[in-house]
GROMACS .gro file of C-alpha atoms in nm:
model
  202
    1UNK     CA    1  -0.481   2.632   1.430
    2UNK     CA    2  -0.663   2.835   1.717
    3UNK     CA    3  -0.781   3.191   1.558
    4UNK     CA    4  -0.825   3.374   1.845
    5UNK     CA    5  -0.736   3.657   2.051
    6UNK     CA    6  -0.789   3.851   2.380
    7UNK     CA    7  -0.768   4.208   2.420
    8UNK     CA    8  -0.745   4.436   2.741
    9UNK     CA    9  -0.767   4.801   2.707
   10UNK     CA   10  -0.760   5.064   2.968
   11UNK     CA   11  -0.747   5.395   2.962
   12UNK     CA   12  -0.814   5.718   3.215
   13UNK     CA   13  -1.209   5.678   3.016
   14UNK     CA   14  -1.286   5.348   2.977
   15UNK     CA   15  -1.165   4.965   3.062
   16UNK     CA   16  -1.268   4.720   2.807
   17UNK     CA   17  -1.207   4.331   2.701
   18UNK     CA   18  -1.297   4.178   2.399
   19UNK     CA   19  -1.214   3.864   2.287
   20UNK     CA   20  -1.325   3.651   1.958
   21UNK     CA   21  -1.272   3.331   1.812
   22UNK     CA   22  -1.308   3.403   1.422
   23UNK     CA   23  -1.446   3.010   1.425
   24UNK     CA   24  -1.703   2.999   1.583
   25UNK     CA   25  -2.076   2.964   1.561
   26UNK     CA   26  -2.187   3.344   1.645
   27UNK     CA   27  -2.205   3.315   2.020
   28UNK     CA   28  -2.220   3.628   2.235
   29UNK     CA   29  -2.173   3.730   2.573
   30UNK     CA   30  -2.166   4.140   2.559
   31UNK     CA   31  -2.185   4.435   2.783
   32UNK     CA   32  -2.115   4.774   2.698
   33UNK     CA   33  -2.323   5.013   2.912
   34UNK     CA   34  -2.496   5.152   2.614
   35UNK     CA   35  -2.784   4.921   2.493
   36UNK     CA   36  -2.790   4.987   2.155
   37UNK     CA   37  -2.418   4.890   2.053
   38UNK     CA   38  -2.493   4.597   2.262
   39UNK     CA   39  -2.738   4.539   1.986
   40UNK     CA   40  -2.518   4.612   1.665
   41UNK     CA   41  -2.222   4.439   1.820
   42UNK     CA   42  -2.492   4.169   1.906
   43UNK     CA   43  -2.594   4.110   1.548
   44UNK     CA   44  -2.234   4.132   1.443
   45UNK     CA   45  -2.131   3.812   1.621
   46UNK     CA   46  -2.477   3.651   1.491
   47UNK     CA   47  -2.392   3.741   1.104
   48UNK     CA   48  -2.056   3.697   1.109
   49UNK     CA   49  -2.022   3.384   1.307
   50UNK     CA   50  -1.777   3.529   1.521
   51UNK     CA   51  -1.805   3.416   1.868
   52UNK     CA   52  -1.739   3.725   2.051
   53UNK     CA   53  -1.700   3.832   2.459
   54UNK     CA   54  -1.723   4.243   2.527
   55UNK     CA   55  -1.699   4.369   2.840
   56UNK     CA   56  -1.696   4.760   2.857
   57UNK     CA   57  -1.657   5.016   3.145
   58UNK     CA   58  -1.644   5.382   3.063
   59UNK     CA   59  -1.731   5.753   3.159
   60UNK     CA   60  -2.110   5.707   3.023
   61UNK     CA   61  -2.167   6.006   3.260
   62UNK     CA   62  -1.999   6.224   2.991
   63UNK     CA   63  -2.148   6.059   2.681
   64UNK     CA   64  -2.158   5.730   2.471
   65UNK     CA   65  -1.832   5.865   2.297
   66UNK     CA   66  -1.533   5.691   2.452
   67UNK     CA   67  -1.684   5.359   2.542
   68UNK     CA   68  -1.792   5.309   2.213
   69UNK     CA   69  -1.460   5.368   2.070
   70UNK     CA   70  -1.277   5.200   2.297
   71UNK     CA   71  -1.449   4.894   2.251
   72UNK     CA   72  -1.398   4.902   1.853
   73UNK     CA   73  -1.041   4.971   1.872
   74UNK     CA   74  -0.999   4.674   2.126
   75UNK     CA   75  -1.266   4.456   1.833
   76UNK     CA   76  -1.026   4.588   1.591
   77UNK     CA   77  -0.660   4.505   1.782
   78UNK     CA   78  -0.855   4.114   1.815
   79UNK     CA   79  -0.959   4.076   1.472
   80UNK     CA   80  -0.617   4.152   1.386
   81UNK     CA   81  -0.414   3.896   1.619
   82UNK     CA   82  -0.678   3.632   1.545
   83UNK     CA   83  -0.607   3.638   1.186
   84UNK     CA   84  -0.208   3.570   1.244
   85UNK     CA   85  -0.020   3.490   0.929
   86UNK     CA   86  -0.366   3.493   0.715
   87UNK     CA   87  -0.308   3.223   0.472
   88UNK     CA   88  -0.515   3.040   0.329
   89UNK     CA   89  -0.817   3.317   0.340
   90UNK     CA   90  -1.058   3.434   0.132
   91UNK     CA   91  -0.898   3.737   0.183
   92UNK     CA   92  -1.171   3.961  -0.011
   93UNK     CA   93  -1.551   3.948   0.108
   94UNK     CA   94  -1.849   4.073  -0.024
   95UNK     CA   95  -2.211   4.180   0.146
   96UNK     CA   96  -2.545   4.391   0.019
   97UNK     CA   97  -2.767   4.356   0.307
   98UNK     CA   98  -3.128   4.468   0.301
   99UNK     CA   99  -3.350   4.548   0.596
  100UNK     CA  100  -3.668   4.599   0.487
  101UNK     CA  101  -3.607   4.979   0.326
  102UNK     CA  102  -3.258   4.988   0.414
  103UNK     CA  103  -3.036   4.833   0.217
  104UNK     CA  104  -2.630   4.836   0.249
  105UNK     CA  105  -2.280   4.745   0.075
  106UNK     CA  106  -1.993   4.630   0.275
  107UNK     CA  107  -1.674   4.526   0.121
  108UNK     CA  108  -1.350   4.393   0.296
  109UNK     CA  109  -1.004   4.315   0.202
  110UNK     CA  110  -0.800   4.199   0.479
  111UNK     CA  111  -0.512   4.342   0.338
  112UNK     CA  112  -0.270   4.446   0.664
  113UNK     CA  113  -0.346   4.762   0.471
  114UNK     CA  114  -0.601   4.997   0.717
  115UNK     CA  115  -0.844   5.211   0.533
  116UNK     CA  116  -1.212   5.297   0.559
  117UNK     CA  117  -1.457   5.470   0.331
  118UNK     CA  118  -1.830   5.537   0.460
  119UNK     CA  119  -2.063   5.700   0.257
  120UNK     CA  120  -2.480   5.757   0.191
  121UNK     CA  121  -2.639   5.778   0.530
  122UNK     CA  122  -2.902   6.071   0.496
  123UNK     CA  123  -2.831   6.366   0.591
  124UNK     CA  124  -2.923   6.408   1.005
  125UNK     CA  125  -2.853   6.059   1.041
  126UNK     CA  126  -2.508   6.190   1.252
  127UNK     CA  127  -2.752   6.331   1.497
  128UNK     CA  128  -2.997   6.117   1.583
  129UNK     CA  129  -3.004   5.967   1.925
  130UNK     CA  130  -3.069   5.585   1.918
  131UNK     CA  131  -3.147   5.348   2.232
  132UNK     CA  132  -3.379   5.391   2.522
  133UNK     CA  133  -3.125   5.347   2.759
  134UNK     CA  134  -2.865   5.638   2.894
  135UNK     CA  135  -2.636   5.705   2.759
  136UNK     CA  136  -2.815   5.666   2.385
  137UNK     CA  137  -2.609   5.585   2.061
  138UNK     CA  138  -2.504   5.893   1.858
  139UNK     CA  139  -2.602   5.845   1.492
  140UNK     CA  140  -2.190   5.960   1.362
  141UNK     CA  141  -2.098   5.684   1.613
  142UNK     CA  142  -2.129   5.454   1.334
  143UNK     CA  143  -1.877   5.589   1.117
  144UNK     CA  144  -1.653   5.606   1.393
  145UNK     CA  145  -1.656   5.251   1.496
  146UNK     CA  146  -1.581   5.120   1.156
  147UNK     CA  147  -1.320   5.366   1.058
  148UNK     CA  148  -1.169   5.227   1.451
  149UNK     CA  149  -1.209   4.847   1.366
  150UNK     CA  150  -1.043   4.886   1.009
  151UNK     CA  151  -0.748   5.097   1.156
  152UNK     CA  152  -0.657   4.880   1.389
  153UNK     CA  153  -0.754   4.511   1.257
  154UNK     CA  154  -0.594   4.662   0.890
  155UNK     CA  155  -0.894   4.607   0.706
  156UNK     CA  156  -0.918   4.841   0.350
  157UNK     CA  157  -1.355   4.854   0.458
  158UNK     CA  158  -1.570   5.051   0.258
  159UNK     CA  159  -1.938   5.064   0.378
  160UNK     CA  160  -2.216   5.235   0.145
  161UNK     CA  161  -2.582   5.332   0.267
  162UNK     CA  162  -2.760   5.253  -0.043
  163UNK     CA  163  -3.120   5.316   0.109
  164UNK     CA  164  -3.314   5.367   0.368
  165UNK     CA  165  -3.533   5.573   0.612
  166UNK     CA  166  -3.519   5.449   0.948
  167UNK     CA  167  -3.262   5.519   1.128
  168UNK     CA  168  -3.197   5.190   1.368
  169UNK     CA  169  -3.264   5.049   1.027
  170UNK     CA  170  -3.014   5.214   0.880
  171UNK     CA  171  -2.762   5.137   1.159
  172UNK     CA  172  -2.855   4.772   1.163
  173UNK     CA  173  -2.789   4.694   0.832
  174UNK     CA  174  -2.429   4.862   0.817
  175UNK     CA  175  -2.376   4.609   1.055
  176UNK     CA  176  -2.468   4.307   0.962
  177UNK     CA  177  -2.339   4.398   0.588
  178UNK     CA  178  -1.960   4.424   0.737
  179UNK     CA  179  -2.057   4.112   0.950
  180UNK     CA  180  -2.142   3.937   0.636
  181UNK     CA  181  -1.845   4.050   0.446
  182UNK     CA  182  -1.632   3.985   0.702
  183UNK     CA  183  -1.710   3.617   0.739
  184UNK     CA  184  -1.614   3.573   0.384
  185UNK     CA  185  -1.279   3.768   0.368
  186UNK     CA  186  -1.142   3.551   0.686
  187UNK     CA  187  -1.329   3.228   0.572
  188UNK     CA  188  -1.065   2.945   0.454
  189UNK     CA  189  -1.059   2.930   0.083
  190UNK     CA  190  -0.979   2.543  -0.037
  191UNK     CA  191  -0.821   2.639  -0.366
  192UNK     CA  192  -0.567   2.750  -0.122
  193UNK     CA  193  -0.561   2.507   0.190
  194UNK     CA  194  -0.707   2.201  -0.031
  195UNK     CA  195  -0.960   2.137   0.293
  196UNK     CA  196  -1.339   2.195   0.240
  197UNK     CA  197  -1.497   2.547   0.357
  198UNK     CA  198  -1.775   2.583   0.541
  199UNK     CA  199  -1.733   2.943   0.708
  200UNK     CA  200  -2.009   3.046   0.411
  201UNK     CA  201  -2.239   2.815   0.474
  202UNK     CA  202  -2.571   2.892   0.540
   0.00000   0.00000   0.00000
């Protein structure tokens, strides 16, 4: 069974295509305009295993804002078709992900149910300007692109900021924590399928 999916979304601000393959090996090929989601999404794909293609086009002359969206909605709308009839998952996955003195909680339940809580980034962290590249990633950008990927993938995703100073830091590990807990919840579970799983592996 093939899990995955292509997405094409185009709007009057932005033209984007993801697609993913939920089993794959973490490959990347992404482009977004704005350097430093090309980074998170970047070590998404890594963590979760998920090979993943982006390819974004937006109004960067406004702001970071609608390209960044648009590209989670469309990651989102993929996860979601990849998954198809979900049996045989995991279903729920776990992550607490530290980055040196960040540290962060990401749960998942692929439920077909979409909900997202996101709490204990410091306060300021919505306003700080990440990336050296224009235009730079807004710190509540973050937020935004997980409560986008659990609306339309219908994830239940709660994310908790449990530490940490740094702000790229802080960023980072959100991301890798929901790409950690994501490669459980869509992983294969043999009590179910009776076939081996090796999604978890190390």
């Amino acid at each position: 069974m093939s899990r995955t999916a292509r997405i094409e979304r185009q709007t009057s601000e932005s033209k984007v295509l993801v697609e993913v393959d939920l089993d794959g090996s973490g490959r990347h090929d992404i482009s977004t305009g704005i350097g430093f989601y090309d980074h998170m999404l970047t070590a998404f794909a890594r963590h979760s295993l998920v090979d993943l293609t982006v390819q974004s086009e937006g109004d960067h002359w406004i702001d970071a804002h609608h390209t960044t969206e648009d590209t989670a909605i469309a990651l989102g709308q993929a996860l979601r078709q990849a998954l198809g009839d979900k049996v045989g998952i995991r279903r729920f996955g776990d992550a607490t992900v530290p980055l040196d003195e960040a540290l962060v909680q990401a749960v998942v339940d692929v439920s077909g149910r979409p909900y997202c809580v996101h709490t204990g980034e410091p306060e300021g962290q919505q306003y700080v300007q990440l990336g050296g590249s224009t235009p730079a990633y807004l710190g509540s950008l973050t937020q935004h692109v997980f409560e986008s990927i659990a609306f339309h993938a219908h994830f239940a995703l709660h994310v908790r900021v449990l530490a940490g100073r740094e702000p790229h830091h802080i960023v980072e590990t959100q991301f890798k924590a929901f790409a950690r807990a994501l490669r459980d919840a869509v992983a294969f579970d043999p009590r179910e399928t009776g076939i081996p799983s090796t999604k978890g592996a190390l």
